PDB file of C-alpha atoms in Angstrom:
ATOM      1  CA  UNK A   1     123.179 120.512 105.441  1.00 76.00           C
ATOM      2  CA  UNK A   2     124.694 122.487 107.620  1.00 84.00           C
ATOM      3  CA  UNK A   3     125.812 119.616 110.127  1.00 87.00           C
ATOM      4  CA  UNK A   4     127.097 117.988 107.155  1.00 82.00           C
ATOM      5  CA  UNK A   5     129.064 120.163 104.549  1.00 83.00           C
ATOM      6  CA  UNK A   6     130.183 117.117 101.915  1.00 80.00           C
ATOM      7  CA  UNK A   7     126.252 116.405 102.031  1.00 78.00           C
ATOM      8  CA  UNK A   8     124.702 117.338  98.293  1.00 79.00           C
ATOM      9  CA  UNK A   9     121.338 118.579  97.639  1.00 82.00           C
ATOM     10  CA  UNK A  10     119.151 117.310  94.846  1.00 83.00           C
ATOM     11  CA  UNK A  11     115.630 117.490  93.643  1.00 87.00           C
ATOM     12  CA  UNK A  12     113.054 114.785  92.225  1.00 89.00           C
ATOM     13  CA  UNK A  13     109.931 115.181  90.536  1.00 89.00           C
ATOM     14  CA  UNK A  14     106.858 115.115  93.027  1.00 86.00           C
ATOM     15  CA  UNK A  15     104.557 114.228  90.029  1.00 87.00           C
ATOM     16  CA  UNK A  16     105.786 111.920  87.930  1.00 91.00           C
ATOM     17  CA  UNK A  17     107.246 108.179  89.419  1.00 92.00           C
ATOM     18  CA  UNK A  18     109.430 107.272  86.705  1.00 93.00           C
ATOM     19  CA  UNK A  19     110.807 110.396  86.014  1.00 94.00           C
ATOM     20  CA  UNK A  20     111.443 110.676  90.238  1.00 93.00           C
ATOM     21  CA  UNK A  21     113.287 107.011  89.450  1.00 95.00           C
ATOM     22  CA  UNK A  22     115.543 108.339  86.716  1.00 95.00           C
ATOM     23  CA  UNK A  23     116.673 111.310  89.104  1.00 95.00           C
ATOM     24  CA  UNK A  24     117.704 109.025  91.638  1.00 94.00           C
ATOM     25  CA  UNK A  25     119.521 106.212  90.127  1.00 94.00           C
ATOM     26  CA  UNK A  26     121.440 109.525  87.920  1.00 93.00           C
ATOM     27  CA  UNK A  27     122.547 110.759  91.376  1.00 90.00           C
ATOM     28  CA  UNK A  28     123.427 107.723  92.778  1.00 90.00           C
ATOM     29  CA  UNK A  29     125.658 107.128  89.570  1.00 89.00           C
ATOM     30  CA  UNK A  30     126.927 110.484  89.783  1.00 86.00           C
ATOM     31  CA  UNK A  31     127.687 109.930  93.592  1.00 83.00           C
ATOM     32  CA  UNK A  32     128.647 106.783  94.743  1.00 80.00           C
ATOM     33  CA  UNK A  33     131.204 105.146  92.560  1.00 73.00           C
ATOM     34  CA  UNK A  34     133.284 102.432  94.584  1.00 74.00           C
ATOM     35  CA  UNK A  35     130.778 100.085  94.916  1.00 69.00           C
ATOM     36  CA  UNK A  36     131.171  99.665  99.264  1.00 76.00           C
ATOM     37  CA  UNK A  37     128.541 102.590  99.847  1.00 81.00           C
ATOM     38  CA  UNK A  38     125.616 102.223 102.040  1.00 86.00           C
ATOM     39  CA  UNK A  39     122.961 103.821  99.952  1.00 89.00           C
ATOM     40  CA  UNK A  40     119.182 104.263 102.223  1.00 89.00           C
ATOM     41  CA  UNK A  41     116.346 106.248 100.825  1.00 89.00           C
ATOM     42  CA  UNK A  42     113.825 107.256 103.202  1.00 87.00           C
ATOM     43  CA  UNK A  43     111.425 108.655 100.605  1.00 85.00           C
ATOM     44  CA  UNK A  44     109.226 111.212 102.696  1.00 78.00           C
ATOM     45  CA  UNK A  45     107.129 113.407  99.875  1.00 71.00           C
ATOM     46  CA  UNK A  46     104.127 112.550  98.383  1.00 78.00           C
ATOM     47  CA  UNK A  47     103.038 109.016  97.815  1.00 83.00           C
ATOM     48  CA  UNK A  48     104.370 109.534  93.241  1.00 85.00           C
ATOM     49  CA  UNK A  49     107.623 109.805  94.546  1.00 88.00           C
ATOM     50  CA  UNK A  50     107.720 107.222  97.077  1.00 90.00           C
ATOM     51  CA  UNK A  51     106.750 105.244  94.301  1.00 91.00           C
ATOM     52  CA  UNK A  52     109.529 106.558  92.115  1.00 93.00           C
ATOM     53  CA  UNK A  53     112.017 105.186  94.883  1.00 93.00           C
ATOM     54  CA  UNK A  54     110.401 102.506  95.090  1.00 94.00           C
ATOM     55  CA  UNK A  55     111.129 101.964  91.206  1.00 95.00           C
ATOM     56  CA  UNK A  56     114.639 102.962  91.786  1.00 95.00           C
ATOM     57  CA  UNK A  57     115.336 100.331  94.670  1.00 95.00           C
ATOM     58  CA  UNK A  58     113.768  97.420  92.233  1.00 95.00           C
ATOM     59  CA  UNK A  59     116.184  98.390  89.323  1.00 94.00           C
ATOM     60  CA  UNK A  60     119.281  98.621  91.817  1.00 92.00           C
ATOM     61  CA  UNK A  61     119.275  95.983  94.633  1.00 90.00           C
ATOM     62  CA  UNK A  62     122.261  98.464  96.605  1.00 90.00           C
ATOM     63  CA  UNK A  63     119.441 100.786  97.116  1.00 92.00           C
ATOM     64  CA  UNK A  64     117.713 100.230 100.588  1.00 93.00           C
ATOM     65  CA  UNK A  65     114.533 101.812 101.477  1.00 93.00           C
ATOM     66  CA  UNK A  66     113.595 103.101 104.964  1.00 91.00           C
ATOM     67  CA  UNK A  67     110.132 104.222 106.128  1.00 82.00           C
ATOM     68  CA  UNK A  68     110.546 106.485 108.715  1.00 78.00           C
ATOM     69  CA  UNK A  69     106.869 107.588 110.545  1.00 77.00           C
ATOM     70  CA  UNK A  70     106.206 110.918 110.562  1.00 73.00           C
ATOM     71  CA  UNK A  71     105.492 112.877 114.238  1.00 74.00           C
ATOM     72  CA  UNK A  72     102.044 113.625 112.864  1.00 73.00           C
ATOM     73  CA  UNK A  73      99.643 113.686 110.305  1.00 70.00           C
ATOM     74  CA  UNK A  74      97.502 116.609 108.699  1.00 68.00           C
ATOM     75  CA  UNK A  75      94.546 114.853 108.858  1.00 68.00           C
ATOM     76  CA  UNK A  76      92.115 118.119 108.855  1.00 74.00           C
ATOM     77  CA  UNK A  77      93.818 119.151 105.478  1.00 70.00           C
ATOM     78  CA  UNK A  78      95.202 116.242 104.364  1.00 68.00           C
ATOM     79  CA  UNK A  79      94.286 116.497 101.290  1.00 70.00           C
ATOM     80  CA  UNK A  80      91.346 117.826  98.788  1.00 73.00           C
ATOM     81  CA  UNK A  81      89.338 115.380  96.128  1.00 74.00           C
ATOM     82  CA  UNK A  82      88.689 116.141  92.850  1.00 81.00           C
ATOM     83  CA  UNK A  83      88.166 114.768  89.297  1.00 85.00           C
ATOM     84  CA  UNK A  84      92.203 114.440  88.734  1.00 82.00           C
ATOM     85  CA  UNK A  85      93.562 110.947  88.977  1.00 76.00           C
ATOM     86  CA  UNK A  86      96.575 109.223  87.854  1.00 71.00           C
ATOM     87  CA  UNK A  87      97.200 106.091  85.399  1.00 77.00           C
ATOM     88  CA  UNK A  88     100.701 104.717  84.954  1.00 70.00           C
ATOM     89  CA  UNK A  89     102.113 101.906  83.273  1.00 73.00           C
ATOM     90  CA  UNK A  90     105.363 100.573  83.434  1.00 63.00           C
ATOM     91  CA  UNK A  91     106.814  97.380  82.656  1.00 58.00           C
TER      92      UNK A  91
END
């Protein structure tokens, strides 16, 4: 942000996908209006909203997604199981 002061911050939902979807597409609307923008996510969160991206890139074709590979992984703490899981549905 600092390197780049017209750069805007905004925030997605880490838990829920389609909300995370909604929140994108809004500030790409809000953002980029002339239609000769090159728009690249390079979702880099959790895996729900990589998957909300991922929505947001199907609904708008402009959107192009980048994986970038992270330096390392936490694998020692990656990440705790439990009962919890997650069902979605969208069509």
């Amino acid at each position: 942000m600092k390197l780049y002061s017209n750069a805007k911050q905004f925030k997605i939902s880490l838990k829920n996908p389609i909300e995370t979807k909604i929140q994108i597409l809004s500030y790409i609307e809000q953002s980029f209006s002339n239609g000769k923008e090159n728009i690249v996510l390079a979702p880099m969160n959790n895996k729900l909203s990589t998957i909300g991206a991922g929505l947001a890139a199907v609904e708008n074709p402009d959107i192009q997604l980048c994986y970038l590979q992270p330096n390392s992984y936490n694998i020692e703490s990656y990440s705790i199981p439990n009962d919890e899981y997650y069902i979605w549905q969208y069509c």
